[in-house]
Amino acid sequence: MNTPHVVLAITGASGSIYGIRLAQELLKSGARLTILLSRSGGAVLKSECGLQWEGDEATVTRRMREHFSAGADRLSHYAADNLFAPIASGSSAPDSFVVCPCSMGSLGRIAAGISGNLIERTADVMLKERRPFVLVPRETPLHDIHLENLLKLSRMGVRIVPAMPAFYHGPRSLEDLVDFVVGKVLDSMGMEHRLFTRWGDMKREW
Ligand SMILES: Cc1cc2nc3c(=O)[nH]c(=O)nc-3n(C[C@H](O)[C@H](O)[C@H](O)COP(=O)(O)O)c2cc1C
């Protein structure tokens, strides 16, 4: 079987740590990974995770590969304004696409079919090609436009996995809470993981 090609877009919602953790797990799974980063995604990533993934496409690619200790055969990056990237065409659509975290801005533009940058265009490609697409929205509270956009995409087959950690698996740390959300994203992509203990497999202490 060919190595699956997964594209991960990190947009400007709080919770860039979810995207970073997801990238680690996807690389660990053996997938070929392409990471896209919106301009706001880069700013939030710097503010919340201290990663300076800003600059031209080559610089950001190098920093990503250094961060994940991944070679060119495993990890790629295209600038958000690079609409010449292969994934901008349905003829080179990836096997799956995940937007994690997804801002309400990107959500709205994807739901409206704007295709104004590579993240939105890749989303459009996945929708038109009916390929696996997972979206991890992060905002609270949600207003009617957010909810309508989520419903619209859900009805088109997009898996909506809100960044909503649970507490039934006995989390002890921030990492446990992050891993729960990332594990649910991997579940939605049909990928195996051991990021949290499933209900029924737990040793209860009460
Ligand atoms: C520190 C920080 C945190 C933010 N958190 C969120 C958030 O959780 N959800 C959201 O929808 N927007 C959030 N925003 C606003 C988005 O970054 C903003 O709407 C941006 O235009 C989104 O652009 P993008 O979708 O191209 O990444 C945040 C902005 C900053 C600076």
GROMACS .gro file of N, CA and C in nm, residues 49-205:
model
  471
   49CYS      N    1   0.312   2.844   2.174
   49CYS     CA    2   0.408   2.732   2.180
   49CYS      C    3   0.552   2.778   2.168
   50GLY      N    4   0.573   2.907   2.143
   50GLY     CA    5   0.709   2.959   2.133
   50GLY      C    6   0.782   2.917   2.006
   51LEU      N    7   0.709   2.869   1.905
   51LEU     CA    8   0.774   2.826   1.780
   51LEU      C    9   0.772   2.941   1.680
   52GLN      N   10   0.888   2.975   1.626
   52GLN     CA   11   0.898   3.087   1.532
   52GLN      C   12   0.897   3.034   1.390
   53TRP      N   13   0.779   2.993   1.343
   53TRP     CA   14   0.766   2.941   1.207
   53TRP      C   15   0.716   3.052   1.117
   54GLU      N   16   0.797   3.157   1.108
   54GLU     CA   17   0.763   3.271   1.023
   54GLU      C   18   0.876   3.290   0.923
   55GLY      N   19   0.843   3.354   0.811
   55GLY     CA   20   0.945   3.377   0.708
   55GLY      C   21   0.901   3.314   0.577
   56ASP      N   22   0.998   3.300   0.484
   56ASP     CA   23   0.960   3.245   0.355
   56ASP      C   24   0.940   3.093   0.365
   57GLU      N   25   0.889   3.037   0.255
   57GLU     CA   26   0.851   2.895   0.255
   57GLU      C   27   0.968   2.803   0.290
   58ALA      N   28   1.086   2.835   0.233
   58ALA     CA   29   1.204   2.749   0.257
   58ALA      C   30   1.247   2.754   0.403
   59THR      N   31   1.242   2.874   0.463
   59THR     CA   32   1.283   2.889   0.604
   59THR      C   33   1.187   2.811   0.695
   60VAL      N   34   1.058   2.828   0.671
   60VAL     CA   35   0.959   2.761   0.757
   60VAL      C   36   0.970   2.609   0.739
   61THR      N   37   0.991   2.565   0.616
   61THR     CA   38   1.006   2.421   0.591
   61THR      C   39   1.124   2.366   0.672
   62ARG      N   40   1.236   2.440   0.667
   62ARG     CA   41   1.356   2.394   0.740
   62ARG      C   42   1.328   2.387   0.890
   63ARG      N   43   1.261   2.490   0.944
   63ARG     CA   44   1.232   2.490   1.089
   63ARG      C   45   1.139   2.376   1.128
   64MET      N   46   1.042   2.349   1.044
   64MET     CA   47   0.950   2.238   1.074
   64MET      C   48   1.025   2.105   1.075
   65ARG      N   49   1.110   2.086   0.974
   65ARG     CA   50   1.184   1.959   0.966
   65ARG      C   51   1.278   1.943   1.084
   66GLU      N   52   1.340   2.053   1.126
   66GLU     CA   53   1.428   2.047   1.244
   66GLU      C   54   1.346   2.012   1.368
   67HIS      N   55   1.232   2.078   1.382
   67HIS     CA   56   1.150   2.057   1.503
   67HIS      C   57   1.106   1.912   1.517
   68PHE      N   58   1.064   1.852   1.404
   68PHE     CA   59   1.013   1.714   1.411
   68PHE      C   60   1.119   1.610   1.377
   69SER      N   61   1.243   1.654   1.353
   69SER     CA   62   1.351   1.564   1.309
   69SER      C   63   1.301   1.477   1.193
   70ALA      N   64   1.241   1.542   1.094
   70ALA     CA   65   1.185   1.470   0.979
   70ALA      C   66   1.253   1.516   0.851
   71GLY      N   67   1.276   1.423   0.761
   71GLY     CA   68   1.342   1.455   0.634
   71GLY      C   69   1.242   1.499   0.528
   72ALA      N   70   1.298   1.540   0.412
   72ALA     CA   71   1.215   1.591   0.302
   72ALA      C   72   1.119   1.485   0.249
   73ASP      N   73   1.155   1.357   0.266
   73ASP     CA   74   1.067   1.250   0.218
   73ASP      C   75   0.943   1.234   0.306
   74ARG      N   76   0.947   1.289   0.428
   74ARG     CA   77   0.836   1.271   0.524
   74ARG      C   78   0.755   1.397   0.548
   75LEU      N   79   0.821   1.513   0.541
   75LEU     CA   80   0.753   1.636   0.582
   75LEU      C   81   0.773   1.748   0.480
   76SER      N   82   0.660   1.805   0.435
   76SER     CA   83   0.665   1.918   0.341
   76SER      C   84   0.586   2.034   0.400
   77HIS      N   85   0.611   2.149   0.343
   77HIS     CA   86   0.536   2.268   0.383
   77HIS      C   87   0.521   2.358   0.261
   78TYR      N   88   0.403   2.417   0.247
   78TYR     CA   89   0.383   2.520   0.144
   78TYR      C   90   0.328   2.644   0.212
   79ALA      N   91   0.373   2.761   0.166
   79ALA     CA   92   0.320   2.886   0.220
   79ALA      C   93   0.172   2.896   0.187
   80ALA      N   94   0.099   2.964   0.275
   80ALA     CA   95  -0.047   2.972   0.258
   80ALA      C   96  -0.088   3.044   0.130
   81ASP      N   97   0.003   3.128   0.075
   81ASP     CA   98  -0.034   3.198  -0.049
   81ASP      C   99   0.019   3.126  -0.174
   82ASN      N  100   0.075   3.006  -0.155
   82ASN     CA  101   0.131   2.933  -0.270
   82ASN      C  102   0.023   2.847  -0.337
   83LEU      N  103  -0.049   2.910  -0.428
   83LEU     CA  104  -0.158   2.837  -0.493
   83LEU      C  105  -0.108   2.752  -0.611
   84PHE      N  106   0.027   2.749  -0.628
   84PHE     CA  107   0.088   2.661  -0.728
   84PHE      C  108   0.127   2.527  -0.667
   85ALA      N  109   0.106   2.509  -0.538
   85ALA     CA  110   0.140   2.382  -0.473
   85ALA      C  111   0.055   2.269  -0.535
   86PRO      N  112   0.110   2.147  -0.545
   86PRO     CA  113   0.034   2.038  -0.607
   86PRO      C  114  -0.103   2.017  -0.545
   87ILE      N  115  -0.111   2.029  -0.411
   87ILE     CA  116  -0.239   2.000  -0.344
   87ILE      C  117  -0.349   2.101  -0.378
   88ALA      N  118  -0.315   2.209  -0.450
   88ALA     CA  119  -0.417   2.304  -0.491
   88ALA      C  120  -0.501   2.249  -0.606
   89SER      N  121  -0.460   2.133  -0.657
   89SER     CA  122  -0.533   2.072  -0.769
   89SER      C  123  -0.597   1.940  -0.728
   90GLY      N  124  -0.716   1.916  -0.774
   90GLY     CA  125  -0.785   1.790  -0.745
   90GLY      C  126  -0.707   1.670  -0.797
   91SER      N  127  -0.621   1.692  -0.897
   91SER     CA  128  -0.544   1.580  -0.953
   91SER      C  129  -0.435   1.534  -0.857
   92SER      N  130  -0.402   1.617  -0.755
   92SER     CA  131  -0.301   1.579  -0.655
   92SER      C  132  -0.360   1.589  -0.515
   93ALA      N  133  -0.488   1.563  -0.502
   93ALA     CA  134  -0.553   1.574  -0.370
   93ALA      C  135  -0.489   1.475  -0.273
   94PRO      N  136  -0.466   1.518  -0.147
   94PRO     CA  137  -0.409   1.426  -0.049
   94PRO      C  138  -0.510   1.318  -0.009
   95ASP      N  139  -0.462   1.219   0.066
   95ASP     CA  140  -0.552   1.112   0.113
   95ASP      C  141  -0.644   1.163   0.222
   96SER      N  142  -0.594   1.252   0.306
   96SER     CA  143  -0.683   1.315   0.404
   96SER      C  144  -0.631   1.453   0.441
   97PHE      N  145  -0.725   1.533   0.491
   97PHE     CA  146  -0.696   1.673   0.523
   97PHE      C  147  -0.756   1.702   0.660
   98VAL      N  148  -0.677   1.766   0.746
   98VAL     CA  149  -0.729   1.803   0.877
   98VAL      C  150  -0.690   1.946   0.908
   99VAL      N  151  -0.787   2.024   0.953
   99VAL     CA  152  -0.761   2.162   0.994
   99VAL      C  153  -0.769   2.163   1.147
  100CYS      N  154  -0.652   2.181   1.212
  100CYS     CA  155  -0.644   2.163   1.357
  100CYS      C  156  -0.538   2.257   1.417
  101PRO      N  157  -0.576   2.358   1.494
  101PRO     CA  158  -0.713   2.399   1.522
  101PRO      C  159  -0.768   2.481   1.405
  102CYS      N  160  -0.901   2.490   1.398
  102CYS     CA  161  -0.964   2.569   1.293
  102CYS      C  162  -1.030   2.692   1.352
  103SER      N  163  -0.989   2.808   1.305
  103SER     CA  164  -1.049   2.935   1.351
  103SER      C  165  -1.187   2.950   1.287
  104MET      N  166  -1.267   3.036   1.346
  104MET     CA  167  -1.399   3.063   1.289
  104MET      C  168  -1.387   3.137   1.156
  105GLY      N  169  -1.276   3.211   1.139
  105GLY     CA  170  -1.253   3.278   1.012
  105GLY      C  171  -1.231   3.177   0.900
  106SER      N  172  -1.138   3.082   0.924
  106SER     CA  173  -1.114   2.979   0.821
  106SER      C  174  -1.239   2.895   0.799
  107LEU      N  175  -1.308   2.860   0.909
  107LEU     CA  176  -1.432   2.783   0.896
  107LEU      C  177  -1.530   2.854   0.802
  108GLY      N  178  -1.550   2.985   0.826
  108GLY     CA  179  -1.645   3.061   0.745
  108GLY      C  180  -1.606   3.065   0.599
  109ARG      N  181  -1.475   3.085   0.575
  109ARG     CA  182  -1.430   3.095   0.435
  109ARG      C  183  -1.437   2.958   0.366
  110ILE      N  184  -1.408   2.852   0.441
  110ILE     CA  185  -1.419   2.717   0.382
  110ILE      C  186  -1.566   2.687   0.350
  111ALA      N  187  -1.654   2.717   0.446
  111ALA     CA  188  -1.798   2.688   0.426
  111ALA      C  189  -1.856   2.770   0.310
  112ALA      N  190  -1.796   2.887   0.285
  112ALA     CA  191  -1.845   2.972   0.176
  112ALA      C  192  -1.775   2.941   0.043
  113GLY      N  193  -1.679   2.849   0.045
  113GLY     CA  194  -1.609   2.812  -0.079
  113GLY      C  195  -1.520   2.922  -0.134
  114ILE      N  196  -1.460   3.001  -0.044
  114ILE     CA  197  -1.382   3.118  -0.088
  114ILE      C  198  -1.254   3.080  -0.163
  115SER      N  199  -1.181   2.979  -0.114
  115SER     CA  200  -1.057   2.934  -0.180
  115SER      C  201  -0.953   3.044  -0.199
  116GLY      N  202  -0.944   3.137  -0.104
  116GLY     CA  203  -0.855   3.251  -0.118
  116GLY      C  204  -0.710   3.223  -0.082
  117ASN      N  205  -0.682   3.117  -0.010
  117ASN     CA  206  -0.543   3.080   0.018
  117ASN      C  207  -0.531   2.927   0.004
  118LEU      N  208  -0.412   2.874   0.026
  118LEU     CA  209  -0.391   2.731   0.001
  118LEU      C  210  -0.471   2.643   0.098
  119ILE      N  211  -0.491   2.692   0.221
  119ILE     CA  212  -0.571   2.614   0.317
  119ILE      C  213  -0.716   2.603   0.268
  120GLU      N  214  -0.771   2.718   0.230
  120GLU     CA  215  -0.910   2.719   0.183
  120GLU      C  216  -0.924   2.643   0.051
  121ARG      N  217  -0.824   2.656  -0.036
  121ARG     CA  218  -0.829   2.585  -0.165
  121ARG      C  219  -0.820   2.432  -0.143
  122THR      N  220  -0.730   2.391  -0.051
  122THR     CA  221  -0.719   2.246  -0.024
  122THR      C  222  -0.852   2.193   0.030
  123ALA      N  223  -0.914   2.273   0.118
  123ALA     CA  224  -1.045   2.234   0.170
  123ALA      C  225  -1.145   2.218   0.055
  124ASP      N  226  -1.142   2.313  -0.037
  124ASP     CA  227  -1.235   2.309  -0.151
  124ASP      C  228  -1.211   2.185  -0.237
  125VAL      N  229  -1.081   2.153  -0.257
  125VAL     CA  230  -1.043   2.034  -0.335
  125VAL      C  231  -1.098   1.908  -0.266
  126MET      N  232  -1.079   1.899  -0.134
  126MET     CA  233  -1.124   1.780  -0.062
  126MET      C  234  -1.276   1.766  -0.069
  127LEU      N  235  -1.345   1.880  -0.062
  127LEU     CA  236  -1.492   1.876  -0.071
  127LEU      C  237  -1.536   1.832  -0.210
  128LYS      N  238  -1.475   1.889  -0.313
  128LYS     CA  239  -1.520   1.855  -0.449
  128LYS      C  240  -1.482   1.713  -0.486
  129GLU      N  241  -1.369   1.664  -0.432
  129GLU     CA  242  -1.326   1.527  -0.463
  129GLU      C  243  -1.385   1.426  -0.366
  130ARG      N  244  -1.465   1.476  -0.268
  130ARG     CA  245  -1.529   1.389  -0.167
  130ARG      C  246  -1.425   1.303  -0.093
  131ARG      N  247  -1.317   1.369  -0.051
  131ARG     CA  248  -1.210   1.299   0.022
  131ARG      C  249  -1.222   1.323   0.172
  132PRO      N  250  -1.158   1.238   0.256
  132PRO     CA  251  -1.168   1.254   0.402
  132PRO      C  252  -1.116   1.389   0.450
  133PHE      N  253  -1.197   1.454   0.531
  133PHE     CA  254  -1.169   1.591   0.574
  133PHE      C  255  -1.217   1.605   0.719
  134VAL      N  256  -1.126   1.638   0.808
  134VAL     CA  257  -1.159   1.654   0.951
  134VAL      C  258  -1.132   1.798   0.990
  135LEU      N  259  -1.224   1.856   1.063
  135LEU     CA  260  -1.209   1.995   1.104
  135LEU      C  261  -1.222   2.004   1.257
  136VAL      N  262  -1.127   2.072   1.320
  136VAL     CA  263  -1.122   2.081   1.466
  136VAL      C  264  -1.146   2.227   1.507
  137PRO      N  265  -1.274   2.267   1.518
  137PRO     CA  266  -1.302   2.407   1.550
  137PRO      C  267  -1.269   2.441   1.695
  138ARG      N  268  -1.226   2.567   1.719
  138ARG     CA  269  -1.198   2.611   1.856
  138ARG      C  270  -1.248   2.753   1.873
  139GLU      N  271  -1.358   2.764   1.940
  139GLU     CA  272  -1.412   2.894   1.978
  139GLU      C  273  -1.519   2.868   2.083
  140THR      N  274  -1.540   2.964   2.170
  140THR     CA  275  -1.651   2.953   2.264
  140THR      C  276  -1.686   3.090   2.318
  141PRO      N  277  -1.814   3.126   2.332
  141PRO     CA  278  -1.930   3.051   2.283
  141PRO      C  279  -1.941   3.061   2.130
  142LEU      N  280  -2.032   2.982   2.076
  142LEU     CA  281  -2.052   2.980   1.930
  142LEU      C  282  -2.180   3.056   1.896
  143HIS      N  283  -2.176   3.136   1.790
  143HIS     CA  284  -2.301   3.203   1.748
  143HIS      C  285  -2.360   3.131   1.627
  144ASP      N  286  -2.474   3.182   1.581
  144ASP     CA  287  -2.550   3.110   1.477
  144ASP      C  288  -2.469   3.088   1.350
  145ILE      N  289  -2.387   3.188   1.312
  145ILE     CA  290  -2.311   3.172   1.186
  145ILE      C  291  -2.209   3.058   1.201
  146HIS      N  292  -2.139   3.053   1.316
  146HIS     CA  293  -2.044   2.942   1.339
  146HIS      C  294  -2.118   2.808   1.328
  147LEU      N  295  -2.233   2.800   1.399
  147LEU     CA  296  -2.306   2.673   1.404
  147LEU      C  297  -2.360   2.635   1.266
  148GLU      N  298  -2.407   2.734   1.190
  148GLU     CA  299  -2.458   2.704   1.056
  148GLU      C  300  -2.344   2.658   0.965
  149ASN      N  301  -2.227   2.721   0.979
  149ASN     CA  302  -2.113   2.679   0.896
  149ASN      C  303  -2.071   2.536   0.929
  150LEU      N  304  -2.070   2.503   1.058
  150LEU     CA  305  -2.032   2.367   1.099
  150LEU      C  306  -2.134   2.266   1.045
  151LEU      N  307  -2.262   2.300   1.056
  151LEU     CA  308  -2.367   2.208   1.009
  151LEU      C  309  -2.356   2.188   0.858
  152LYS      N  310  -2.331   2.298   0.787
  152LYS     CA  311  -2.318   2.291   0.641
  152LYS      C  312  -2.208   2.194   0.601
  153LEU      N  313  -2.091   2.209   0.666
  153LEU     CA  314  -1.978   2.121   0.631
  153LEU      C  315  -2.003   1.978   0.677
  154SER      N  316  -2.064   1.962   0.794
  154SER     CA  317  -2.094   1.827   0.842
  154SER      C  318  -2.186   1.755   0.743
  155ARG      N  319  -2.284   1.828   0.690
  155ARG     CA  320  -2.377   1.767   0.592
  155ARG      C  321  -2.308   1.731   0.462
  156MET      N  322  -2.190   1.792   0.438
  156MET     CA  323  -2.113   1.759   0.318
  156MET      C  324  -2.011   1.649   0.345
  157GLY      N  325  -2.016   1.591   0.467
  157GLY     CA  326  -1.928   1.478   0.496
  157GLY      C  327  -1.804   1.511   0.575
  158VAL      N  328  -1.787   1.639   0.612
  158VAL     CA  329  -1.668   1.674   0.692
  158VAL      C  330  -1.689   1.625   0.835
  159ARG      N  331  -1.585   1.562   0.892
  159ARG     CA  332  -1.594   1.519   1.032
  159ARG      C  333  -1.561   1.638   1.121
  160ILE      N  334  -1.655   1.676   1.205
  160ILE     CA  335  -1.635   1.791   1.294
  160ILE      C  336  -1.595   1.736   1.431
  161VAL      N  337  -1.471   1.765   1.473
  161VAL     CA  338  -1.418   1.714   1.600
  161VAL      C  339  -1.378   1.835   1.685
  162PRO      N  340  -1.472   1.892   1.762
  162PRO     CA  341  -1.438   2.013   1.837
  162PRO      C  342  -1.325   1.988   1.937
  163ALA      N  343  -1.243   2.090   1.956
  163ALA     CA  344  -1.135   2.079   2.056
  163ALA      C  345  -1.199   2.086   2.194
  164MET      N  346  -1.258   1.974   2.235
  164MET     CA  347  -1.331   1.964   2.363
  164MET      C  348  -1.275   1.847   2.441
  165PRO      N  349  -1.177   1.869   2.528
  165PRO     CA  350  -1.123   1.758   2.606
  165PRO      C  351  -1.230   1.698   2.697
  166ALA      N  352  -1.218   1.570   2.730
  166ALA     CA  353  -1.310   1.506   2.824
  166ALA      C  354  -1.234   1.475   2.953
  167PHE      N  355  -1.307   1.432   3.052
  167PHE     CA  356  -1.246   1.408   3.183
  167PHE      C  357  -1.273   1.267   3.235
  168TYR      N  358  -1.345   1.185   3.154
  168TYR     CA  359  -1.380   1.051   3.200
  168TYR      C  360  -1.263   0.953   3.195
  169HIS      N  361  -1.156   0.991   3.125
  169HIS     CA  362  -1.041   0.898   3.114
  169HIS      C  363  -0.935   0.928   3.220
  170GLY      N  364  -0.968   1.014   3.316
  170GLY     CA  365  -0.876   1.039   3.428
  170GLY      C  366  -0.751   1.116   3.392
  171PRO      N  367  -0.764   1.230   3.320
  171PRO     CA  368  -0.644   1.307   3.284
  171PRO      C  369  -0.574   1.361   3.408
  172ARG      N  370  -0.440   1.361   3.402
  172ARG     CA  371  -0.360   1.412   3.516
  172ARG      C  372  -0.280   1.534   3.477
  173SER      N  373  -0.276   1.565   3.347
  173SER     CA  374  -0.189   1.674   3.302
  173SER      C  375  -0.250   1.742   3.180
  174LEU      N  376  -0.190   1.856   3.147
  174LEU     CA  377  -0.229   1.926   3.024
  174LEU      C  378  -0.208   1.834   2.902
  175GLU      N  379  -0.097   1.760   2.904
  175GLU     CA  380  -0.066   1.670   2.791
  175GLU      C  381  -0.177   1.566   2.774
  176ASP      N  382  -0.231   1.515   2.887
  176ASP     CA  383  -0.339   1.416   2.878
  176ASP      C  384  -0.462   1.476   2.810
  177LEU      N  385  -0.491   1.602   2.841
  177LEU     CA  386  -0.609   1.669   2.782
  177LEU      C  387  -0.586   1.691   2.633
  178VAL      N  388  -0.467   1.733   2.597
  178VAL     CA  389  -0.433   1.754   2.455
  178VAL      C  390  -0.442   1.620   2.381
  179ASP      N  391  -0.385   1.515   2.442
  179ASP     CA  392  -0.381   1.384   2.377
  179ASP      C  393  -0.522   1.328   2.355
  180PHE      N  394  -0.615   1.363   2.444
  180PHE     CA  395  -0.752   1.315   2.425
  180PHE      C  396  -0.809   1.371   2.295
  181VAL      N  397  -0.793   1.502   2.276
  181VAL     CA  398  -0.847   1.566   2.155
  181VAL      C  399  -0.776   1.511   2.030
  182VAL      N  400  -0.644   1.500   2.037
  182VAL     CA  401  -0.568   1.450   1.922
  182VAL      C  402  -0.607   1.304   1.893
  183GLY      N  403  -0.630   1.226   1.998
  183GLY     CA  404  -0.674   1.088   1.980
  183GLY      C  405  -0.809   1.081   1.910
  184LYS      N  406  -0.899   1.172   1.946
  184LYS     CA  407  -1.031   1.173   1.880
  184LYS      C  408  -1.018   1.213   1.733
  185VAL      N  409  -0.923   1.302   1.702
  185VAL     CA  410  -0.899   1.338   1.562
  185VAL      C  411  -0.849   1.214   1.487
  186LEU      N  412  -0.754   1.141   1.547
  186LEU     CA  413  -0.700   1.020   1.482
  186LEU      C  414  -0.810   0.915   1.465
  187ASP      N  415  -0.897   0.902   1.565
  187ASP     CA  416  -1.013   0.810   1.553
  187ASP      C  417  -1.095   0.847   1.429
  188SER      N  418  -1.119   0.976   1.412
  188SER     CA  419  -1.201   1.023   1.298
  188SER      C  420  -1.133   0.996   1.165
  189MET      N  421  -1.000   0.987   1.168
  189MET     CA  422  -0.925   0.959   1.045
  189MET      C  423  -0.904   0.809   1.026
  190GLY      N  424  -0.958   0.729   1.121
  190GLY     CA  425  -0.943   0.583   1.112
  190GLY      C  426  -0.802   0.536   1.141
  191MET      N  427  -0.727   0.614   1.221
  191MET     CA  428  -0.587   0.579   1.249
  191MET      C  429  -0.573   0.529   1.392
  192GLU      N  430  -0.492   0.426   1.409
  192GLU     CA  431  -0.471   0.369   1.543
  192GLU      C  432  -0.385   0.460   1.628
  193HIS      N  433  -0.410   0.455   1.759
  193HIS     CA  434  -0.326   0.532   1.852
  193HIS      C  435  -0.347   0.476   1.992
  194ARG      N  436  -0.258   0.520   2.082
  194ARG     CA  437  -0.270   0.483   2.222
  194ARG      C  438  -0.261   0.611   2.307
  195LEU      N  439  -0.333   0.713   2.265
  195LEU     CA  440  -0.319   0.844   2.330
  195LEU      C  441  -0.406   0.858   2.455
  196PHE      N  442  -0.511   0.776   2.466
  196PHE     CA  443  -0.591   0.780   2.588
  196PHE      C  444  -0.652   0.642   2.612
  197THR      N  445  -0.691   0.620   2.736
  197THR     CA  446  -0.754   0.493   2.770
  197THR      C  447  -0.902   0.501   2.738
  198ARG      N  448  -0.952   0.403   2.663
  198ARG     CA  449  -1.092   0.407   2.622
  198ARG      C  450  -1.185   0.364   2.735
  199TRP      N  451  -1.304   0.418   2.733
  199TRP     CA  452  -1.406   0.381   2.830
  199TRP      C  453  -1.428   0.230   2.821
  200GLY      N  454  -1.425   0.163   2.934
  200GLY     CA  455  -1.440   0.017   2.934
  200GLY      C  456  -1.306  -0.050   2.954
  201ASP      N  457  -1.197   0.017   2.915
  201ASP     CA  458  -1.062  -0.038   2.936
  201ASP      C  459  -1.000   0.018   3.062
  202MET      N  460  -1.074   0.104   3.131
  202MET     CA  461  -1.014   0.175   3.244
  202MET      C  462  -1.030   0.097   3.373
  203LYS      N  463  -0.926   0.110   3.461
  203LYS     CA  464  -0.936   0.056   3.596
  203LYS      C  465  -0.991   0.168   3.682
  204ARG      N  466  -1.115   0.151   3.725
  204ARG     CA  467  -1.174   0.259   3.804
  204ARG      C  468  -1.135   0.247   3.951
  205GLU      N  469  -1.116   0.364   4.014
  205GLU     CA  470  -1.069   0.365   4.153
  205GLU      C  471  -1.182   0.398   4.250
   0.00000   0.00000   0.00000
